[in-house]
PDB file of C-alpha atoms and ligand atoms in Angstrom:
ATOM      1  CA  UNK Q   1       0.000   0.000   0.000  1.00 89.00           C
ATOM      2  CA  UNK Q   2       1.314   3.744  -0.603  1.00 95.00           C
ATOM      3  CA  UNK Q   3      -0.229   5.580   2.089  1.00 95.00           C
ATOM      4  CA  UNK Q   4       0.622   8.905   2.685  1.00 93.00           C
ATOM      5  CA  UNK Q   5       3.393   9.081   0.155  1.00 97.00           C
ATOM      6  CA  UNK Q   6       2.533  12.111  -2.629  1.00 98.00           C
ATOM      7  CA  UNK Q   7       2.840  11.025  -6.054  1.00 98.00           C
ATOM      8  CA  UNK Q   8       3.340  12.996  -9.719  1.00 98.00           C
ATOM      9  CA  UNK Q   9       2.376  10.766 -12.788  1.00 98.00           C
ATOM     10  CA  UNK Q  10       3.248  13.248 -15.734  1.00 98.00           C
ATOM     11  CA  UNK Q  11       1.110  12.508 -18.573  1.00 98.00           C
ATOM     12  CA  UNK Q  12      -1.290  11.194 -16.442  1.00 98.00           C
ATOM     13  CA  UNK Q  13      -4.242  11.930 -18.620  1.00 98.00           C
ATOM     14  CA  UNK Q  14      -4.290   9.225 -20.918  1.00 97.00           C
ATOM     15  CA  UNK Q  15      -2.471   5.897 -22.002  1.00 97.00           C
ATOM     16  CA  UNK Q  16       0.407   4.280 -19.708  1.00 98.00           C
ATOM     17  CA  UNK Q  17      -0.053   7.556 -16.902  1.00 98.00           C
ATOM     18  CA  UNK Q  18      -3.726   7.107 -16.835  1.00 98.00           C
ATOM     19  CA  UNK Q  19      -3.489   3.753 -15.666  1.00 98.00           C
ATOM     20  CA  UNK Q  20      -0.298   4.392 -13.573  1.00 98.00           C
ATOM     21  CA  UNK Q  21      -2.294   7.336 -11.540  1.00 98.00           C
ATOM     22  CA  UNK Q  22      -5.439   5.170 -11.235  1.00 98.00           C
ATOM     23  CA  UNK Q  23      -2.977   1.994  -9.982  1.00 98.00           C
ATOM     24  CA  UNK Q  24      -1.277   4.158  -7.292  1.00 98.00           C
ATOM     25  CA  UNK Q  25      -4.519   5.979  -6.125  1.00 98.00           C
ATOM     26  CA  UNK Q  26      -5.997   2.581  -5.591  1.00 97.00           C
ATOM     27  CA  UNK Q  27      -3.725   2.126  -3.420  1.00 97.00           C
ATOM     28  CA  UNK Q  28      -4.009   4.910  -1.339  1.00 97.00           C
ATOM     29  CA  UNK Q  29      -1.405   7.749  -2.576  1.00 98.00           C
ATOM     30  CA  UNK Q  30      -2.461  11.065  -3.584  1.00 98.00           C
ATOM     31  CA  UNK Q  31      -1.534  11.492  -6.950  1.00 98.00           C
ATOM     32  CA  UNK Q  32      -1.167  14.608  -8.883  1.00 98.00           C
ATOM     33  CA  UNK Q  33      -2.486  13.912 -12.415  1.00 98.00           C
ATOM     34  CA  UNK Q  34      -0.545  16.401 -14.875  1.00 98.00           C
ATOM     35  CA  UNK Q  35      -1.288  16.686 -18.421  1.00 98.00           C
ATOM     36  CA  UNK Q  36      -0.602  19.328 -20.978  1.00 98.00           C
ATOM     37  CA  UNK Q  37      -3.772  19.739 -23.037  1.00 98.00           C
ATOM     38  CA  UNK Q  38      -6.242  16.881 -22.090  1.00 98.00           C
ATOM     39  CA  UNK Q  39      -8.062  18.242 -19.300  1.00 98.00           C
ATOM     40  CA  UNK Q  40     -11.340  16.788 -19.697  1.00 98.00           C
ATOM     41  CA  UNK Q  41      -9.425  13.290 -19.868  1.00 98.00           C
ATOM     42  CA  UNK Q  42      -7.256  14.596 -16.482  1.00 98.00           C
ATOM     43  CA  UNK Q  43     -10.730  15.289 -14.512  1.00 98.00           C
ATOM     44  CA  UNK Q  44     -12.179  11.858 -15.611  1.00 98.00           C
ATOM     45  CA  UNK Q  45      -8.715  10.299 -13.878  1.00 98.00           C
ATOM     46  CA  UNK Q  46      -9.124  12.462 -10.915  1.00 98.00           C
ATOM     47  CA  UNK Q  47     -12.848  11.646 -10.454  1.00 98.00           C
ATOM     48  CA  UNK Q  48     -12.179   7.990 -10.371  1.00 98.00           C
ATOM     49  CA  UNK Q  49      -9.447   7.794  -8.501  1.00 98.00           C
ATOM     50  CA  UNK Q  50     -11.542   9.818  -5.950  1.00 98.00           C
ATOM     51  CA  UNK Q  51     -14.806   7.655  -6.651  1.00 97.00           C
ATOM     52  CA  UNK Q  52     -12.650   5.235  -5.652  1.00 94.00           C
ATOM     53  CA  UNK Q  53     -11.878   7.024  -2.074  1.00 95.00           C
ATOM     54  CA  UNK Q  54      -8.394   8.400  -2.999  1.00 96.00           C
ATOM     55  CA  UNK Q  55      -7.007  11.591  -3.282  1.00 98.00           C
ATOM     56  CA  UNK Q  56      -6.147  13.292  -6.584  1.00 98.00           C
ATOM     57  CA  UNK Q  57      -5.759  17.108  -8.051  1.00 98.00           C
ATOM     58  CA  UNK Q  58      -5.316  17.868 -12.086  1.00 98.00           C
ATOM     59  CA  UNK Q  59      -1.888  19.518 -12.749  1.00 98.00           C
ATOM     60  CA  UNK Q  60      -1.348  20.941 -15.993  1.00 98.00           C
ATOM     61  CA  UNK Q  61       1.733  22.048 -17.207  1.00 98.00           C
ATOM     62  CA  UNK Q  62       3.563  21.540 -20.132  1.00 98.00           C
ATOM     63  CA  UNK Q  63       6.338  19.515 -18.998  1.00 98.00           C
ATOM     64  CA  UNK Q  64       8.980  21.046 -21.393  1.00 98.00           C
ATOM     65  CA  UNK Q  65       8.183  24.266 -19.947  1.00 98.00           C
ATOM     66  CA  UNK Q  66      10.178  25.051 -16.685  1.00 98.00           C
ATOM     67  CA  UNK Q  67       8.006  27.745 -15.234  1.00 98.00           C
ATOM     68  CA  UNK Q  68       4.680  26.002 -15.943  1.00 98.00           C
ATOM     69  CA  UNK Q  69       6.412  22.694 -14.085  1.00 98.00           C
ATOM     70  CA  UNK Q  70       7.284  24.966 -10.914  1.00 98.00           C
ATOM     71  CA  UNK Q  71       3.877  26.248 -10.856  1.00 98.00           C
ATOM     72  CA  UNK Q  72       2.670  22.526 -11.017  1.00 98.00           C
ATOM     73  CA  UNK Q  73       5.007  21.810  -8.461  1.00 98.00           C
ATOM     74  CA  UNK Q  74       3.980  24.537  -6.093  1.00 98.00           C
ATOM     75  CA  UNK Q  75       0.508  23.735  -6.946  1.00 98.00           C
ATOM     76  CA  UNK Q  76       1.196  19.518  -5.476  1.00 98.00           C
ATOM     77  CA  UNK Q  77       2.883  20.723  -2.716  1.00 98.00           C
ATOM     78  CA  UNK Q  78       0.092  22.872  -1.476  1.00 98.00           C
ATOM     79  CA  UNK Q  79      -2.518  20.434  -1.864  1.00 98.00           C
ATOM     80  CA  UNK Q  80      -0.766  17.819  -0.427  1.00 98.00           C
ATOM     81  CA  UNK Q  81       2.434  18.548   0.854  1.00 97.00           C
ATOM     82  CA  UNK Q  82       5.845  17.983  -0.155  1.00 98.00           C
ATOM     83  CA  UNK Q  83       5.686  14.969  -3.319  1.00 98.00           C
ATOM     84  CA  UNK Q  84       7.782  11.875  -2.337  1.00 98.00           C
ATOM     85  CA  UNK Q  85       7.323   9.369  -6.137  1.00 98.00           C
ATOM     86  CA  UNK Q  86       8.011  11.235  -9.425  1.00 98.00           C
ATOM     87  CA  UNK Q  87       6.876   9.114 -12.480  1.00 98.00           C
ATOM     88  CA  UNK Q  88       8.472  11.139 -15.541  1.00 99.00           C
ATOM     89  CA  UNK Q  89       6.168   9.470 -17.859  1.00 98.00           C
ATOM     90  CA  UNK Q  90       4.996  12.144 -20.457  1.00 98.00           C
ATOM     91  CA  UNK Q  91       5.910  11.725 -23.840  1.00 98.00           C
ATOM     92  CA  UNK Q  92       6.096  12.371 -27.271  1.00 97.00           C
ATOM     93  CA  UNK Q  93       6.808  11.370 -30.999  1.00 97.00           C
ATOM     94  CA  UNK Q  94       7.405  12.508 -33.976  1.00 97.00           C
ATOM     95  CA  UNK Q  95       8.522   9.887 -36.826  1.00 96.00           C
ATOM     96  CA  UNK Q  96      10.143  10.225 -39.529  1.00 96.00           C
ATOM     97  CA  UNK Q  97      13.284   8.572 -41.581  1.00 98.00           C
ATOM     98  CA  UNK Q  98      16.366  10.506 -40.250  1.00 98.00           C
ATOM     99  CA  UNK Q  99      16.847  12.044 -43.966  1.00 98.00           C
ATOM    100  CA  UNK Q 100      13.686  13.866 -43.081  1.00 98.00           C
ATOM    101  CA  UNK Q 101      13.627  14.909 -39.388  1.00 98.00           C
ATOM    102  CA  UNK Q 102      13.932  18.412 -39.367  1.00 98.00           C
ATOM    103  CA  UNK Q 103      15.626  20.105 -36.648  1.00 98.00           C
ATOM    104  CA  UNK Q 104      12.295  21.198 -35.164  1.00 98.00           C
ATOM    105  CA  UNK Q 105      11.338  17.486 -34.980  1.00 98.00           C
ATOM    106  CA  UNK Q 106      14.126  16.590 -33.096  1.00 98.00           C
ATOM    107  CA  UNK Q 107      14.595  19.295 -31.272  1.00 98.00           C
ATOM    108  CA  UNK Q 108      10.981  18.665 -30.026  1.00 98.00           C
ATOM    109  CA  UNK Q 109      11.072  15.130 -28.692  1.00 98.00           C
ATOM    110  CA  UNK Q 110      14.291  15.732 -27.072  1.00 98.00           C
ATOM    111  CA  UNK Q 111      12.713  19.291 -25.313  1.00 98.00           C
ATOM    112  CA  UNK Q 112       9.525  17.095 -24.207  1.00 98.00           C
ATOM    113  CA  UNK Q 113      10.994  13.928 -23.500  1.00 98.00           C
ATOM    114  CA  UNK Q 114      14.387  15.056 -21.934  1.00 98.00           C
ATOM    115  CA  UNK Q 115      13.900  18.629 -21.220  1.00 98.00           C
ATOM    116  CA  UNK Q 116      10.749  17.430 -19.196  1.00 98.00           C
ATOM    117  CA  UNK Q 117      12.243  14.941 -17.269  1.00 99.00           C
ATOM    118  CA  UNK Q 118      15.128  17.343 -16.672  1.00 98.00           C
ATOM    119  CA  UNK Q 119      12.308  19.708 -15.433  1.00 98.00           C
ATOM    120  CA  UNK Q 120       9.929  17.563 -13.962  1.00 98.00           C
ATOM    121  CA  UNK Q 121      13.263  15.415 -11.398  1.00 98.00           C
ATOM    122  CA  UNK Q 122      15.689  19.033 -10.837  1.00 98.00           C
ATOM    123  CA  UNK Q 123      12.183  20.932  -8.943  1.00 98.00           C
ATOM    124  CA  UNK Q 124      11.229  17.639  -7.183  1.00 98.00           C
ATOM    125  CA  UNK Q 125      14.763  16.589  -6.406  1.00 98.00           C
ATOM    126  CA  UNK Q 126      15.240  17.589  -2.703  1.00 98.00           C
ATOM    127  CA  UNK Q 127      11.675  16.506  -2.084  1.00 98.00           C
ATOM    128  CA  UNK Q 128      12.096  12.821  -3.028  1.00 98.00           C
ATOM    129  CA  UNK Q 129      15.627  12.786  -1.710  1.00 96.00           C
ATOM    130  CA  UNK Q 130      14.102  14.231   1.493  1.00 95.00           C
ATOM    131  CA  UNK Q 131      11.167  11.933   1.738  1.00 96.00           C
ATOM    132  CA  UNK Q 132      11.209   8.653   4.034  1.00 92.00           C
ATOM    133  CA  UNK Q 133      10.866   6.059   0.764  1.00 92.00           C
ATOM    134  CA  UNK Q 134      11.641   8.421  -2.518  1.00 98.00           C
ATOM    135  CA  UNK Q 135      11.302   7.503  -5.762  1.00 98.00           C
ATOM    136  CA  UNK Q 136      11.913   8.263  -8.950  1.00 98.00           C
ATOM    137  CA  UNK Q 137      10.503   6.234 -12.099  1.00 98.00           C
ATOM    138  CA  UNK Q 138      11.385   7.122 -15.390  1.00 98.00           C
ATOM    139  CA  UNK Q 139       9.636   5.444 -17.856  1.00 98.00           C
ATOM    140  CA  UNK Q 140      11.916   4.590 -21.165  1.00 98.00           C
ATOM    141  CA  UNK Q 141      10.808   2.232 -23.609  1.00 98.00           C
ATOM    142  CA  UNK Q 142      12.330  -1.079 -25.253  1.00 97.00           C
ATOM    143  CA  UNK Q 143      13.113   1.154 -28.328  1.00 97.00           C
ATOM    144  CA  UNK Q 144      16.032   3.338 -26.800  1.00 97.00           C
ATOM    145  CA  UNK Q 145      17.579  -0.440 -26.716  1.00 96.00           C
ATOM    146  CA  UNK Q 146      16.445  -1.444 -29.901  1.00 95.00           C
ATOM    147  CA  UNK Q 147      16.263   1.345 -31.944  1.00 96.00           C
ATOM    148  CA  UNK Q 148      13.543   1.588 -34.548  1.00 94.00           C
ATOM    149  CA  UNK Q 149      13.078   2.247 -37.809  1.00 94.00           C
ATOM    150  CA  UNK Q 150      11.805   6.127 -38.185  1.00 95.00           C
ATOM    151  CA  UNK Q 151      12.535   6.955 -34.529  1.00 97.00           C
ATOM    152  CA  UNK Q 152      16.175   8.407 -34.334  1.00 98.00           C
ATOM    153  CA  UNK Q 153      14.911  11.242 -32.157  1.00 98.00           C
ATOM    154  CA  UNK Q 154      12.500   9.010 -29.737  1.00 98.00           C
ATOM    155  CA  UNK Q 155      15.155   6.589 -29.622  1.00 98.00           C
ATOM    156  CA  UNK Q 156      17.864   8.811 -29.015  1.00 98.00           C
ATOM    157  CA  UNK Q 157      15.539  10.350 -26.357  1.00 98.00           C
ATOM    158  CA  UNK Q 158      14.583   7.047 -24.306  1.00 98.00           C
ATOM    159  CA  UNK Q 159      18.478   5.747 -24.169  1.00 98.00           C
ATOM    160  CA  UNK Q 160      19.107   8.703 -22.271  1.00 98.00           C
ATOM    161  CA  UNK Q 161      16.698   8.063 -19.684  1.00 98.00           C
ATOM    162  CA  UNK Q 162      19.333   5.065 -18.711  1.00 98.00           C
ATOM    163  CA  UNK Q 163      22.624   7.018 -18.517  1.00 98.00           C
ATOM    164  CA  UNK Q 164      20.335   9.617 -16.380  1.00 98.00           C
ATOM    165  CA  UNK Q 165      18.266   7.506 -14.127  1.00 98.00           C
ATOM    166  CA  UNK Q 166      22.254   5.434 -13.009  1.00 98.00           C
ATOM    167  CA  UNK Q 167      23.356   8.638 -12.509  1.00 98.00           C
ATOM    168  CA  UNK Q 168      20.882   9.981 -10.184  1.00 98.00           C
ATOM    169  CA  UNK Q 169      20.754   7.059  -8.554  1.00 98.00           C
ATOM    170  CA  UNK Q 170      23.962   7.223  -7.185  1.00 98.00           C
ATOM    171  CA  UNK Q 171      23.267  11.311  -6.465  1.00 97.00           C
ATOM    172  CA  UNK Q 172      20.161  10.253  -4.051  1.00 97.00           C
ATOM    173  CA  UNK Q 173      21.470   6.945  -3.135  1.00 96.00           C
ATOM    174  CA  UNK Q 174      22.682   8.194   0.495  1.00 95.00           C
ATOM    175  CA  UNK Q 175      19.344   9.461   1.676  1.00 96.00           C
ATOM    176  CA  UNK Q 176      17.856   6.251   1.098  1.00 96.00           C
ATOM    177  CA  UNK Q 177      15.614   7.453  -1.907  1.00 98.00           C
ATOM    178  CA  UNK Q 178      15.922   5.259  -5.780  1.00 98.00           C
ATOM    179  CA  UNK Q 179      15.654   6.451  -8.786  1.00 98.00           C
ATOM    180  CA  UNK Q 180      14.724   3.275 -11.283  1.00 98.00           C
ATOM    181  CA  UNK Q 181      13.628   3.071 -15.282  1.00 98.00           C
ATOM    182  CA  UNK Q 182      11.078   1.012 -16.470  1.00 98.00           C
ATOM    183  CA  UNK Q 183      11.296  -0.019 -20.394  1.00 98.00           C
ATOM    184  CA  UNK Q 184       8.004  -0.838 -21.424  1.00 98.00           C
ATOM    185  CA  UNK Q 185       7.412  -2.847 -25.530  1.00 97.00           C
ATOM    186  CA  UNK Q 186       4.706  -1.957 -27.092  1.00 95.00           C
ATOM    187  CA  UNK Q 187       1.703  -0.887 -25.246  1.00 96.00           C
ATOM    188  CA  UNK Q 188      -2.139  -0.774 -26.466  1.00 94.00           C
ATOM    189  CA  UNK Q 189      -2.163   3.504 -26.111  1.00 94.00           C
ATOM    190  CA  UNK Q 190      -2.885   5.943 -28.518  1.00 91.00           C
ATOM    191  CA  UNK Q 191       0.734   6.604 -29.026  1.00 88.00           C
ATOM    192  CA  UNK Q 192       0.476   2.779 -30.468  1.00 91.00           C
ATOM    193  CA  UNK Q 193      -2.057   3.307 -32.313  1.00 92.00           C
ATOM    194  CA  UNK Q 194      -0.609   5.940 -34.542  1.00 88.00           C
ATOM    195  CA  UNK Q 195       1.549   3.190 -36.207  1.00 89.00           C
ATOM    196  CA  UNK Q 196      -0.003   1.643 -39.157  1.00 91.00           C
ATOM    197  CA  UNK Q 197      -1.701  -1.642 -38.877  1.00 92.00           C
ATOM    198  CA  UNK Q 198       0.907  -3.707 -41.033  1.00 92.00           C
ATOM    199  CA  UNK Q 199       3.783  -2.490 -38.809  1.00 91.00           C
ATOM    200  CA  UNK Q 200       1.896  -3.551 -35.949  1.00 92.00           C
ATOM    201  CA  UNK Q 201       1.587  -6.957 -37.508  1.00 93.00           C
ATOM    202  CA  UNK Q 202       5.520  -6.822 -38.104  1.00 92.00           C
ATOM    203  CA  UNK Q 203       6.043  -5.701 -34.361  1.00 92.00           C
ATOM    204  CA  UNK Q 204       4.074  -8.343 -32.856  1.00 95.00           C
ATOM    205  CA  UNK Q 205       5.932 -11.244 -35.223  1.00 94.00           C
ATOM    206  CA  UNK Q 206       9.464  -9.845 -32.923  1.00 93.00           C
ATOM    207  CA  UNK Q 207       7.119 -10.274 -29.645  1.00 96.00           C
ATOM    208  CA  UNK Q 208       8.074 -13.973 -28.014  1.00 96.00           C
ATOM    209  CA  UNK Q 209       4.713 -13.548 -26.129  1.00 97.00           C
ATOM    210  CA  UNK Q 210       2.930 -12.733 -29.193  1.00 95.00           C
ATOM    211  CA  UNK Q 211       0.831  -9.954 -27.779  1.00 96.00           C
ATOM    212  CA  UNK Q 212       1.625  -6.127 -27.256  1.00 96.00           C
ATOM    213  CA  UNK Q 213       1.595  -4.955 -23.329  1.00 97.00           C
ATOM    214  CA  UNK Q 214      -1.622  -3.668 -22.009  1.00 97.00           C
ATOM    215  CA  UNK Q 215      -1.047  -0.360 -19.468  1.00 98.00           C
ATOM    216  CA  UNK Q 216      -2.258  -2.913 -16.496  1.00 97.00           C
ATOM    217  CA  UNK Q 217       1.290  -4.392 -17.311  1.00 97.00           C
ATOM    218  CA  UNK Q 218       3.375  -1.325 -16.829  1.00 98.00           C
ATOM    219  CA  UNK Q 219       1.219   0.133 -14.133  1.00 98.00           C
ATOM    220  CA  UNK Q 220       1.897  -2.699 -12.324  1.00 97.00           C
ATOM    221  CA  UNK Q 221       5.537  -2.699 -12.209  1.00 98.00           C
ATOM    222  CA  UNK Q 222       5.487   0.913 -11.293  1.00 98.00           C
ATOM    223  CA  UNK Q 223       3.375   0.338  -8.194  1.00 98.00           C
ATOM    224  CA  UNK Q 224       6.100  -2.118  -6.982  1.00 98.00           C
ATOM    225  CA  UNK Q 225       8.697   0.591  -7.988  1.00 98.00           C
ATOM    226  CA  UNK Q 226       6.624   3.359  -5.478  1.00 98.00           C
ATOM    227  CA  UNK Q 227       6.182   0.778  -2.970  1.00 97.00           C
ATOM    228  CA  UNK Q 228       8.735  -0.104  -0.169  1.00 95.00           C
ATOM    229  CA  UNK Q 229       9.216  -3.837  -1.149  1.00 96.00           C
ATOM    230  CA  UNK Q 230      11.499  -2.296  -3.729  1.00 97.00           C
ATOM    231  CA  UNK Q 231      13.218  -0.338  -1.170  1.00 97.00           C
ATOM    232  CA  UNK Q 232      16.988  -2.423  -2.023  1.00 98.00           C
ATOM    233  CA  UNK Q 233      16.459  -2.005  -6.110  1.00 98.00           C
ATOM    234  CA  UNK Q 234      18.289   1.553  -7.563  1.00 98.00           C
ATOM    235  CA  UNK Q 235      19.717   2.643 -10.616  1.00 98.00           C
ATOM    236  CA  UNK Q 236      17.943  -0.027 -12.842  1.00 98.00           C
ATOM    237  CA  UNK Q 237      16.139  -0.677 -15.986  1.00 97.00           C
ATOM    238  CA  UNK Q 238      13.477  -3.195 -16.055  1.00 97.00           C
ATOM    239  CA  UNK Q 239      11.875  -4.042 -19.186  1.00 97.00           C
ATOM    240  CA  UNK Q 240       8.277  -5.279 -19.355  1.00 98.00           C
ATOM    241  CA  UNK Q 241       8.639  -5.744 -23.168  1.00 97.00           C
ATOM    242  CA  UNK Q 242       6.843  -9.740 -23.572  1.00 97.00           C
ATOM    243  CA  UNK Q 243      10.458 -11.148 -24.638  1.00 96.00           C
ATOM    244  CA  UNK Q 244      12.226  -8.847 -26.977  1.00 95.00           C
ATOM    245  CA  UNK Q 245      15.740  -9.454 -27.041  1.00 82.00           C
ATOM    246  CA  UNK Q 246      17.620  -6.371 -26.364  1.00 69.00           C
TER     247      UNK Q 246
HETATM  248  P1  NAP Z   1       0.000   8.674 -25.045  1.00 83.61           P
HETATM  249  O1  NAP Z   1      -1.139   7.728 -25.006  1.00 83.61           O
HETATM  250  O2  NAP Z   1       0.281   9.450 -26.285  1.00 83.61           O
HETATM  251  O3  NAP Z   1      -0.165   9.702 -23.804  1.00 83.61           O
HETATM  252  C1  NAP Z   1       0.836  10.663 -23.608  1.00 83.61           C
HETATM  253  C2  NAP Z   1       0.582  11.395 -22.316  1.00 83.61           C
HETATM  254  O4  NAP Z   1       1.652  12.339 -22.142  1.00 83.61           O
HETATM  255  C3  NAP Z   1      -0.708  12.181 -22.326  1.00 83.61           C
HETATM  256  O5  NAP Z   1      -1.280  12.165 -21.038  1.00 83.61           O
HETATM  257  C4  NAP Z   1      -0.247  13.586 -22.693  1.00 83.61           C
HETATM  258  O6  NAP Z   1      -1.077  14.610 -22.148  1.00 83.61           O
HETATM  259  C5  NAP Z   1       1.098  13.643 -22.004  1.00 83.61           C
HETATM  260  N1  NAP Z   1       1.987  14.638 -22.596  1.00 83.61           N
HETATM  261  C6  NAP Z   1       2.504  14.677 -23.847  1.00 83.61           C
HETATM  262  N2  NAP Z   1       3.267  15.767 -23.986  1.00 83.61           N
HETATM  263  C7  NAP Z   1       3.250  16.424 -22.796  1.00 83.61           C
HETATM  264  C8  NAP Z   1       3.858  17.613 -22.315  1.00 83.61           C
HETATM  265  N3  NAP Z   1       4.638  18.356 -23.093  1.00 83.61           N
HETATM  266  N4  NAP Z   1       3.611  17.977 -21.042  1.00 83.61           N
HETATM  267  C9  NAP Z   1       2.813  17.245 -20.231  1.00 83.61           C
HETATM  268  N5  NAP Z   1       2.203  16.114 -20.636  1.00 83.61           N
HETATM  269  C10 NAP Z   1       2.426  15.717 -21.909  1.00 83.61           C
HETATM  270  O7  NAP Z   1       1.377   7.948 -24.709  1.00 83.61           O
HETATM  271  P2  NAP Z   1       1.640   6.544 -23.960  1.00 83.61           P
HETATM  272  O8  NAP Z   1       1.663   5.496 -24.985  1.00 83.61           O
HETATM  273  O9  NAP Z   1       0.770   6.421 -22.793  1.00 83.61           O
HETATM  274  O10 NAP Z   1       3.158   6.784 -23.515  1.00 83.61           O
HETATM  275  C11 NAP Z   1       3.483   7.210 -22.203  1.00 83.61           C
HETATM  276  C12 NAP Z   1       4.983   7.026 -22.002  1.00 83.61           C
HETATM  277  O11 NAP Z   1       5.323   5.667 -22.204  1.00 83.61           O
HETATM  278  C13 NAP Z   1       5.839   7.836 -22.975  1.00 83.61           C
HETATM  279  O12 NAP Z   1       6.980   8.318 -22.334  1.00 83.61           O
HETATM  280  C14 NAP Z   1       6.233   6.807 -24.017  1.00 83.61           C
HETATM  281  O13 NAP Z   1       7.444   7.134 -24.624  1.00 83.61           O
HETATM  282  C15 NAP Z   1       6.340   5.562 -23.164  1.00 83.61           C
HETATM  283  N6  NAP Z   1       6.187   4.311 -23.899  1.00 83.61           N
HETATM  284  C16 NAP Z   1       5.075   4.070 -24.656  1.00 83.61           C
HETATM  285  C17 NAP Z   1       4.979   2.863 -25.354  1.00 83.61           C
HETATM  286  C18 NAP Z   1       3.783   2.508 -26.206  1.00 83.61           C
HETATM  287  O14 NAP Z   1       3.882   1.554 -27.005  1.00 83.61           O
HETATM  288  N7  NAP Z   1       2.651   3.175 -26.097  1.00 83.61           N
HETATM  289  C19 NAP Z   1       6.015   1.937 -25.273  1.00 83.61           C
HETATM  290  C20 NAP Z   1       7.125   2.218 -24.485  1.00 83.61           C
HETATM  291  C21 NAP Z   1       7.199   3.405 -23.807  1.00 83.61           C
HETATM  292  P3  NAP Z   1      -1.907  15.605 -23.123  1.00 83.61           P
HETATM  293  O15 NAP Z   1      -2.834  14.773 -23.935  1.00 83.61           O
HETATM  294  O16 NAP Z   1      -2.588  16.520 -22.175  1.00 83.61           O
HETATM  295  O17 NAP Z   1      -0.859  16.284 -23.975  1.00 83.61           O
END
């Protein structure tokens, strides 16, 4: 069970944070559900985490922006005091061969999906080192191993989440707090579903387990993450991909 530990999913309105905010508010964290544009979708997480009889607020900010994400910040720590799990989640893509990714295309991905994280950990960082079980889970995906066709940016973007997160593991590792990556496959989200249906086919042919990931499995390796039974696990990657050979 989390609670009384203070949570922030980022991208918590839909896909893989949806279903990582409901997971921890089930079991008993207040979560802060950011999100950048999908506020109806944000409320509808809130209201059923607090149908449920949790505790949950909407935080919107755009996660590459550093002012909106102190504002968010200030915003968590009012409602419910100082945030002890950070789930750097949010993210984005933009796909193209390398021979056509412009410089705003990469530039993007790397400002949303690094410059947020960046963000997002540096104005939580003395709270979750500070708190009694801190954690930080950064969620990468089985692509910054792979690579993947079209994806030099995302990719480029998600193997940096594993130099960072063994890094700041070590910085936070005296206080007692982790900081630990989880590297999902592919995942029924919206983000999937932007791929075409034959690549999908192709992907799932590379899948041992034959199936893509539904956010039930990533949400559940995250709650373990938050929780204290992973209290003696820092500075690792764990994938949750069904198999794929990395
Ligand atoms: P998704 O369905 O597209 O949802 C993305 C979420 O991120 C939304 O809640 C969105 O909120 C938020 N977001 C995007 N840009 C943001 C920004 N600048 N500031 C704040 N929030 C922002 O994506 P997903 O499939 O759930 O992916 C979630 C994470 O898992 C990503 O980091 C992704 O790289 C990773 N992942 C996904 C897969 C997969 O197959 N789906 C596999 C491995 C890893 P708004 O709608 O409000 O913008």
């Amino acid at each position: 069970m989390l609670d009384g530990q203070t949570c922030v999913v980022t991208g918590g309105s839909r896909g893989i944070g949806r279903g990582i905010a409901i997971e921890l508010g089930s079991r008993g964290a207040d979560v802060a559900v950011n999100y950048r544009s999908s506020e109806a979708e944000a409320h509808e997480v809130v209201d059923r985490i607090e149908d449920a009889g949790g505790r949950a607020i909407a935080a919107q900010s755009d996660v590459a922006d550093r002012e909106e994400v102190e504002g968010m910040c200030e915003q968590v720590r009012r409602a419910f005091g100082s945030p002890d799990v950070l789930v750097n989640n949010a993210g984005i893509t933009i796909d193209k061969t390398f021979a056509n990714m412009t410089r705003e295309d990469w530039d993007r991905v790397m400002d949303v999906n690094l410059g947020g994280v960046y963000n997002c950990t540096h104005c939580l960082f003395d709270d979750i080192k500070e708190a009694e079980h801190g954690r930080l889970i950064n969620i990468s995906s089985v692509v910054g191993q792979q690579g993947n066709y079209g994806q030099a940016n995302y990719a480029t973007t998600k193997s940096g989440l594993f130099g960072f997160t063994r890094t700041v593991a070590l910085e936070m590792a005296r206080s007692g707090s982790t900081a630990n990556c989880v590297a999902p496959g592919f995942v029924e989200t919206d983000m999937l579903a932007e791929v075409p249906d034959r690549i999908q086919e192709k992907i799932i042919e590379r899948i041992p387990l034959r199936r893509f990931a539904t956010v039930d499995d990533v949400s559940g390796m995250v709650r373990f993450l938050a929780s204290e039974e992973s209290s003696y696990m820092t500075g690792q990657i764990l994938g949750v991909n069904g198999g794929m050979e990395w």
